[in-house]
Tab-separated table of N, CA and C in Angstrom:
chain	number	residue	atom	x	y	z
W	13	MET	N	-68.299	168.815	5.613
W	13	MET	CA	-68.981	168.799	7.029
W	13	MET	C	-67.887	169.488	7.937
W	14	LEU	N	-67.823	170.323	9.029
W	14	LEU	CA	-67.114	170.441	10.025
W	14	LEU	C	-67.230	170.221	11.372
W	15	LYS	N	-66.105	169.582	12.098
W	15	LYS	CA	-66.524	169.152	13.460
W	15	LYS	C	-65.711	170.309	14.442
W	16	PHE	N	-66.439	170.848	15.257
W	16	PHE	CA	-65.408	171.808	16.103
W	16	PHE	C	-64.838	171.245	17.439
W	17	GLU	N	-63.967	171.557	18.073
W	17	GLU	CA	-63.309	171.615	19.185
W	17	GLU	C	-64.646	170.855	20.378
W	18	ASN	N	-65.681	171.777	20.475
W	18	ASN	CA	-66.733	171.349	21.320
W	18	ASN	C	-67.476	170.292	21.053
W	19	GLY	N	-67.176	169.389	19.996
W	19	GLY	CA	-68.237	168.815	19.292
W	19	GLY	C	-68.980	168.594	18.246
W	20	ALA	N	-69.608	170.255	17.765
W	20	ALA	CA	-70.657	170.618	17.482
W	20	ALA	C	-69.943	170.727	15.821
W	21	LEU	N	-71.211	170.231	15.203
W	21	LEU	CA	-70.896	170.275	13.820
W	21	LEU	C	-70.960	171.482	13.010
W	22	GLY	N	-70.630	171.387	11.490
W	22	GLY	CA	-71.219	172.490	11.140
W	22	GLY	C	-70.859	172.090	9.501
W	23	TYR	N	-71.610	172.691	8.976
W	23	TYR	CA	-71.667	172.779	7.111
W	23	TYR	C	-71.533	173.766	6.432
W	24	VAL	N	-70.582	173.870	5.663
W	24	VAL	CA	-70.622	174.901	4.537
W	24	VAL	C	-71.115	175.009	3.050
W	25	GLU	N	-71.540	175.478	2.276
W	25	GLU	CA	-71.789	175.736	0.791
W	25	GLU	C	-71.822	177.062	0.520
W	26	GLY	N	-71.364	176.337	-0.768
W	26	GLY	CA	-70.980	178.172	-1.450
W	26	GLY	C	-71.801	177.736	-3.020
W	27	SER	N	-72.264	178.814	-3.675
W	27	SER	CA	-72.660	178.116	-4.701
W	27	SER	C	-73.138	179.546	-5.650
W	28	TRP	N	-72.525	179.627	-6.850
W	28	TRP	CA	-72.809	181.131	-7.622
W	28	TRP	C	-73.642	180.702	-9.025
W	29	ILE	N	-74.528	179.416	-8.769
W	29	ILE	CA	-75.158	179.184	-9.900
W	29	ILE	C	-76.759	179.987	-9.535
W	30	MET	N	-77.314	180.471	-10.624
W	30	MET	CA	-78.440	181.406	-10.126
W	30	MET	C	-79.409	181.232	-11.819
W	31	PRO	N	-80.685	180.935	-11.013
W	31	PRO	CA	-81.896	181.199	-12.338
W	31	PRO	C	-81.504	182.375	-13.337
W	32	GLU	N	-81.375	182.224	-14.101
W	32	GLU	CA	-81.728	183.194	-15.464
W	32	GLU	C	-82.648	184.488	-14.835
W	33	GLY	N	-81.919	185.402	-14.663
W	33	GLY	CA	-83.273	186.889	-14.527
W	33	GLY	C	-83.061	187.208	-12.950
W	34	HIS	N	-82.572	186.146	-12.059
W	34	HIS	CA	-82.230	186.352	-10.683
W	34	HIS	C	-81.254	186.657	-10.436
W	35	SER	N	-80.933	188.113	-9.345
W	35	SER	CA	-79.762	188.353	-8.818
W	35	SER	C	-78.730	187.796	-8.226
W	36	LEU	N	-77.707	188.004	-8.041
W	36	LEU	CA	-76.379	187.571	-7.174
W	36	LEU	C	-76.884	187.690	-5.600
W	37	SER	N	-76.899	187.166	-4.692
W	37	SER	CA	-77.525	187.040	-3.236
W	37	SER	C	-76.418	186.095	-2.957
W	38	SER	N	-76.552	186.554	-1.366
W	38	SER	CA	-75.917	185.683	-0.479
W	38	SER	C	-76.557	185.545	0.874
W	39	LEU	N	-76.577	184.131	1.235
W	39	LEU	CA	-77.422	184.408	2.502
W	39	LEU	C	-76.167	183.192	3.422
W	40	LEU	N	-76.449	183.530	4.569
W	40	LEU	CA	-75.860	182.954	5.821
W	40	LEU	C	-76.640	182.430	6.893
W	41	GLU	N	-76.618	181.246	7.169
W	41	GLU	CA	-77.307	180.503	7.905
W	41	GLU	C	-76.532	180.007	9.120
W	42	VAL	N	-76.324	180.124	10.336
W	42	VAL	CA	-75.848	179.670	11.683
W	42	VAL	C	-77.219	178.761	12.761
W	43	SER	N	-77.257	177.514	12.195
W	43	SER	CA	-77.939	176.643	13.130
W	43	SER	C	-77.388	175.665	14.227
W	44	GLY	N	-78.216	175.873	15.625
W	44	GLY	CA	-77.453	175.271	16.337
W	44	GLY	C	-78.772	174.481	17.279
W	45	THR	N	-78.305	173.629	18.300
W	45	THR	CA	-79.382	173.380	19.172
W	45	THR	C	-80.292	173.995	19.648
W	46	ARG	N	-79.709	175.537	19.398
W	46	ARG	CA	-80.979	176.442	20.626
W	46	ARG	C	-81.175	177.587	19.596
W	47	GLY	N	-81.338	177.285	18.278
W	47	GLY	CA	-81.992	178.295	17.053
W	47	GLY	C	-81.283	178.265	16.137
W	48	MET	N	-81.315	179.179	15.183
W	48	MET	CA	-80.853	179.544	14.155
W	48	MET	C	-80.812	181.068	13.883
W	49	LEU	N	-79.562	182.158	13.255
W	49	LEU	CA	-79.328	183.101	12.606
W	49	LEU	C	-79.502	182.856	11.471
W	50	SER	N	-79.947	183.738	10.938
W	50	SER	CA	-80.523	183.939	9.171
W	50	SER	C	-79.921	185.381	8.548
W	51	VAL	N	-78.731	185.257	7.332
W	51	VAL	CA	-78.955	187.063	7.323
W	51	VAL	C	-78.937	186.295	5.717
W	52	ASP	N	-79.511	187.480	4.959
W	52	ASP	CA	-79.804	187.241	3.594
W	52	ASP	C	-79.705	188.709	3.297
W	53	ASN	N	-78.773	188.824	2.243
W	53	ASN	CA	-78.343	190.354	1.375
W	53	ASN	C	-79.379	190.723	0.596
W	54	LYS	N	-80.547	190.070	0.409
W	54	LYS	CA	-81.336	190.075	-0.712
W	54	LYS	C	-82.112	191.480	-0.679
W	55	SER	N	-82.469	191.864	0.131
W	55	SER	CA	-82.954	193.253	0.745
W	55	SER	C	-81.895	194.083	1.544
W	56	THR	N	-81.965	194.353	2.552
W	56	THR	CA	-81.482	195.171	3.508
W	56	THR	C	-80.424	194.110	4.517
W	57	ALA	N	-80.069	192.609	4.554
W	57	ALA	CA	-79.527	191.885	5.585
W	57	ALA	C	-79.592	192.024	6.797
W	58	THR	N	-81.109	191.988	6.570
W	58	THR	CA	-81.337	191.614	7.937
W	58	THR	C	-81.228	190.602	8.516
W	59	LEU	N	-81.224	190.585	9.948
W	59	LEU	CA	-80.177	189.744	10.753
W	59	LEU	C	-81.706	188.708	11.265
W	60	SER	N	-82.027	187.492	11.234
W	60	SER	CA	-83.032	186.647	11.380
W	60	SER	C	-82.721	185.967	12.604
W	61	ILE	N	-83.266	186.020	14.334
W	61	ILE	CA	-82.957	185.334	14.864
W	61	ILE	C	-84.195	184.105	15.070
W	62	PHE	N	-84.343	182.585	14.684
W	62	PHE	CA	-85.469	181.912	15.750
W	62	PHE	C	-84.449	181.227	16.585
W	63	LYS	N	-85.282	181.411	17.763
W	63	LYS	CA	-85.302	180.292	19.115
W	63	LYS	C	-86.475	179.354	18.961
W	64	PRO	N	-86.107	178.706	20.022
W	64	PRO	CA	-87.316	177.336	20.129
W	64	PRO	C	-88.986	177.562	20.625
W	65	GLY	N	-89.541	176.745	19.687
W	65	GLY	CA	-90.680	177.196	19.774
W	65	GLY	C	-91.731	178.238	18.718
W	66	GLY	N	-90.603	178.386	17.552
W	66	GLY	CA	-90.945	178.968	16.960
W	66	GLY	C	-90.925	180.782	16.803
W	67	LEU	N	-90.315	181.378	17.967
W	67	LEU	CA	-90.376	182.543	18.124
W	67	LEU	C	-89.014	183.286	17.042
W	68	ARG	N	-88.943	184.488	16.663
W	68	ARG	CA	-88.249	185.073	15.332
W	68	ARG	C	-88.518	186.445	16.100
W	69	GLU	N	-87.224	186.539	15.776
W	69	GLU	CA	-86.508	188.254	15.958
W	69	GLU	C	-86.030	188.823	15.020
W	70	GLU	N	-86.417	189.790	14.574
W	70	GLU	CA	-85.587	190.527	13.440
W	70	GLU	C	-84.651	191.726	13.653
W	71	LEU	N	-83.481	192.085	13.256
W	71	LEU	CA	-82.478	192.824	13.710
W	71	LEU	C	-82.115	193.929	11.970
W	72	THR	N	-82.668	195.106	12.359
W	72	THR	CA	-82.034	195.887	11.302
W	72	THR	C	-80.384	196.256	11.278
W	73	PRO	N	-80.255	196.076	9.868
W	73	PRO	CA	-78.987	195.865	10.125
W	73	PRO	C	-78.464	197.712	10.476
W	74	LEU	N	-77.271	197.367	10.656
W	74	LEU	CA	-76.264	199.191	11.096
W	74	LEU	C	-75.775	199.629	9.855
W	75	PHE	N	-75.725	199.065	9.025
W	75	PHE	CA	-75.404	199.335	7.779
W	75	PHE	C	-75.858	198.994	6.451
W	76	ASN	N	-75.952	199.586	4.994
W	76	ASN	CA	-75.566	198.632	4.185
W	76	ASN	C	-74.587	198.726	3.233
W	77	ASP	N	-74.672	197.788	2.341
W	77	ASP	CA	-73.506	198.313	1.501
W	77	ASP	C	-72.460	197.520	2.259
W	78	GLY	N	-72.245	196.562	2.767
W	78	GLY	CA	-71.184	196.315	3.705
W	78	GLY	C	-69.841	195.992	2.541
W	79	TYR	N	-69.892	195.649	1.375
W	79	TYR	CA	-68.772	195.020	0.807
W	79	TYR	C	-68.195	197.354	0.431
W	80	TYR	N	-68.623	198.042	0.001
W	80	TYR	CA	-67.795	199.103	-0.100
W	80	TYR	C	-67.396	199.720	1.368
W	81	LEU	N	-67.966	199.278	2.204
W	81	LEU	CA	-67.657	199.690	4.010
W	81	LEU	C	-66.175	199.027	4.179
W	82	GLU	N	-66.017	197.756	3.729
W	82	GLU	CA	-64.876	196.679	3.897
W	82	GLU	C	-63.862	197.215	3.389
W	83	ILE	N	-64.090	197.745	1.915
W	83	ILE	CA	-63.041	198.079	1.270
W	83	ILE	C	-62.620	199.074	1.460
W	84	LYS	N	-63.457	200.520	1.779
W	84	LYS	CA	-63.423	201.579	2.567
W	84	LYS	C	-62.300	201.881	3.651
W	85	CYS	N	-62.687	200.790	4.856
W	85	CYS	CA	-61.692	200.392	6.181
W	85	CYS	C	-60.404	200.110	5.668
W	86	PHE	N	-60.363	199.155	4.753
W	86	PHE	CA	-58.950	198.641	4.033
W	86	PHE	C	-58.233	199.524	3.709
W	87	VAL	N	-58.656	200.454	2.633
W	87	VAL	CA	-58.331	201.714	1.972
W	87	VAL	C	-57.714	202.703	2.987
W	88	ASP	N	-58.759	202.940	4.152
W	88	ASP	CA	-58.282	204.262	5.146
W	88	ASP	C	-57.291	203.320	5.705
W	89	SER	N	-56.768	202.510	6.377
W	89	SER	CA	-55.801	201.780	7.360
W	89	SER	C	-54.728	201.693	6.283
W	90	ILE	N	-54.680	201.993	5.044
W	90	ILE	CA	-53.501	201.691	4.041
W	90	ILE	C	-52.872	203.432	4.006
W	91	LEU	N	-53.910	204.583	3.960
W	91	LEU	CA	-53.514	205.579	3.817
W	91	LEU	C	-53.185	206.071	5.102
W	92	ARG	N	-53.848	205.858	6.581
W	92	ARG	CA	-52.911	206.111	7.677
W	92	ARG	C	-51.929	205.418	8.346
W	93	ASN	N	-51.364	204.724	7.114
W	93	ASN	CA	-50.245	203.705	7.874
W	93	ASN	C	-50.676	202.928	8.788
W	94	GLU	N	-51.813	202.009	9.099
W	94	GLU	CA	-52.397	201.738	10.286
W	94	GLU	C	-52.818	200.182	9.951
W	95	PRO	N	-52.623	199.132	11.205
W	95	PRO	CA	-52.980	198.266	10.680
W	95	PRO	C	-54.136	197.870	10.250
W	96	PRO	N	-54.972	196.818	9.343
W	96	PRO	CA	-56.621	196.970	9.412
W	96	PRO	C	-56.742	195.826	10.384
W	97	PRO	N	-58.581	196.643	10.489
W	97	PRO	CA	-59.091	196.067	11.671
W	97	PRO	C	-59.257	194.234	11.791
W	98	VAL	N	-59.106	193.760	10.281
W	98	VAL	CA	-58.592	192.105	10.371
W	98	VAL	C	-57.888	192.057	9.474
W	99	PRO	N	-56.693	191.318	10.270
W	99	PRO	CA	-55.965	191.431	9.718
W	99	PRO	C	-55.741	189.931	8.340
W	100	GLY	N	-54.744	190.171	8.037
W	100	GLY	CA	-54.332	189.230	6.492
W	100	GLY	C	-54.516	187.486	7.059
W	101	GLU	N	-54.159	187.787	8.172
W	101	GLU	CA	-53.879	186.139	9.143
W	101	GLU	C	-55.673	185.536	9.326
W	102	GLU	N	-56.419	186.332	9.430
W	102	GLU	CA	-57.501	185.875	9.279
W	102	GLU	C	-58.405	185.199	8.266
W	103	GLY	N	-57.825	185.996	6.910
W	103	GLY	CA	-58.361	185.578	5.512
W	103	GLY	C	-57.132	184.009	5.613
W	104	LEU	N	-56.555	183.850	6.162
W	104	LEU	CA	-55.504	182.771	6.090
W	104	LEU	C	-56.073	181.482	6.729
W	105	LYS	N	-56.399	181.934	7.959
W	105	LYS	CA	-57.065	180.621	8.206
W	105	LYS	C	-58.485	180.402	8.251
W	106	SER	N	-59.415	181.469	6.945
W	106	SER	CA	-60.292	180.508	6.223
W	106	SER	C	-60.325	179.734	4.614
W	107	LEU	N	-58.972	180.568	4.400
W	107	LEU	CA	-58.173	179.397	3.088
W	107	LEU	C	-57.698	178.198	3.659
W	108	GLU	N	-57.127	178.154	5.166
W	108	GLU	CA	-57.098	177.008	5.837
W	108	GLU	C	-58.657	175.721	5.728
W	109	VAL	N	-59.423	176.474	5.812
W	109	VAL	CA	-60.699	175.623	5.820
W	109	VAL	C	-60.542	175.322	4.445
W	110	VAL	N	-60.813	175.841	3.992
W	110	VAL	CA	-61.178	175.606	2.695
W	110	VAL	C	-60.049	174.395	2.042
W	111	LEU	N	-58.884	174.428	2.311
W	111	LEU	CA	-57.740	173.850	1.837
W	111	LEU	C	-58.024	172.677	2.314
W	112	ALA	N	-58.214	172.544	4.059
W	112	ALA	CA	-58.453	171.083	4.344
W	112	ALA	C	-59.757	170.434	3.702
W	113	GLY	N	-60.999	171.018	3.310
W	113	GLY	CA	-61.925	170.849	2.769
W	113	GLY	C	-61.354	170.038	1.230
W	114	LEU	N	-61.083	170.648	0.474
W	114	LEU	CA	-60.492	170.096	-0.678
W	114	LEU	C	-59.446	168.718	-0.139
W	115	LYS	N	-58.597	168.959	0.457
W	115	LYS	CA	-57.435	167.720	1.205
W	115	LYS	C	-58.738	166.237	1.516
W	116	SER	N	-60.111	166.774	2.167
W	116	SER	CA	-60.957	165.768	2.384
W	116	SER	C	-61.352	165.116	1.506
W	117	VAL	N	-61.700	165.776	0.785
W	117	VAL	CA	-62.395	165.392	-0.280
W	117	VAL	C	-61.507	164.020	-1.547
W	118	PHE	N	-60.639	164.899	-1.739
W	118	PHE	CA	-59.308	163.975	-2.191
W	118	PHE	C	-59.190	162.737	-1.583
W	119	THR	N	-58.816	162.702	-0.550
W	119	THR	CA	-58.400	161.764	0.236
W	119	THR	C	-59.576	160.942	1.148
W	120	GLY	N	-60.689	161.333	1.006
W	120	GLY	CA	-62.035	161.061	1.734
W	120	GLY	C	-61.678	160.596	2.934
W	121	LYS	N	-61.159	161.311	3.643
W	121	LYS	CA	-60.667	160.794	5.104
W	121	LYS	C	-60.738	162.654	5.844
W	122	PRO	N	-61.409	162.196	6.970
W	122	PRO	CA	-61.125	163.282	8.069
W	122	PRO	C	-59.999	164.524	7.998
W	123	VAL	N	-59.992	166.012	7.934
W	123	VAL	CA	-58.420	166.580	8.070
W	123	VAL	C	-58.603	167.810	9.216
W	124	LYS	N	-57.786	167.311	10.094
W	124	LYS	CA	-57.488	168.089	10.843
W	124	LYS	C	-56.712	169.720	10.637
W	125	LEU	N	-57.407	170.613	11.464
W	125	LEU	CA	-56.933	171.730	11.813
W	125	LEU	C	-56.230	171.857	13.114
W	126	PRO	N	-55.253	172.922	12.947
W	126	PRO	CA	-54.476	173.287	11.912
W	126	PRO	C	-53.707	172.514	10.641
W	127	LEU	N	-53.843	172.784	9.623
W	127	LEU	CA	-52.891	171.777	8.590
W	127	LEU	C	-51.532	171.833	8.689
W	128	GLU	N	-50.781	171.107	8.853
W	128	GLU	CA	-49.409	170.328	9.163
W	128	GLU	C	-48.693	170.501	7.912
W	129	GLU	N	-48.930	170.431	6.877
W	129	GLU	CA	-48.121	170.515	5.375
W	129	GLU	C	-49.116	171.645	4.379
W	130	GLU	N	-47.985	171.621	3.763
W	130	GLU	CA	-48.504	172.800	2.339
W	130	GLU	C	-49.561	171.790	1.656
W	131	MET	N	-50.915	172.311	1.216
W	131	MET	CA	-51.352	171.693	-0.030
W	131	MET	C	-50.710	171.297	-1.219
W	132	PHE	N	-50.160	172.554	-1.550
W	132	PHE	CA	-50.005	172.314	-2.831
W	132	PHE	C	-48.884	172.981	-3.643
């Protein structure tokens, strides 16, 4: 469970467990008081927007094969000797959230970000 500065709550779950015969997929959902966003990569990574009253809007992705594009962009930035569009510090922020979650599990207490000490 995540609590943001504005008081909003968030929940993150990850799993690699799939029944035999099912391909690997990923799903991202963001729910709030005014609706929900859902992206499922099983087909074409369509973005579904659910609004109050049951209204639903679907947006067709502008790209397919996001991992290929992500790696290509990173390699291109190295070849051009330019900084990548998403700096490594952003990955460190994601890692910090995960480490805070682990610390919370081990201590049984909420953990504030940014972390003030090293975890390991």
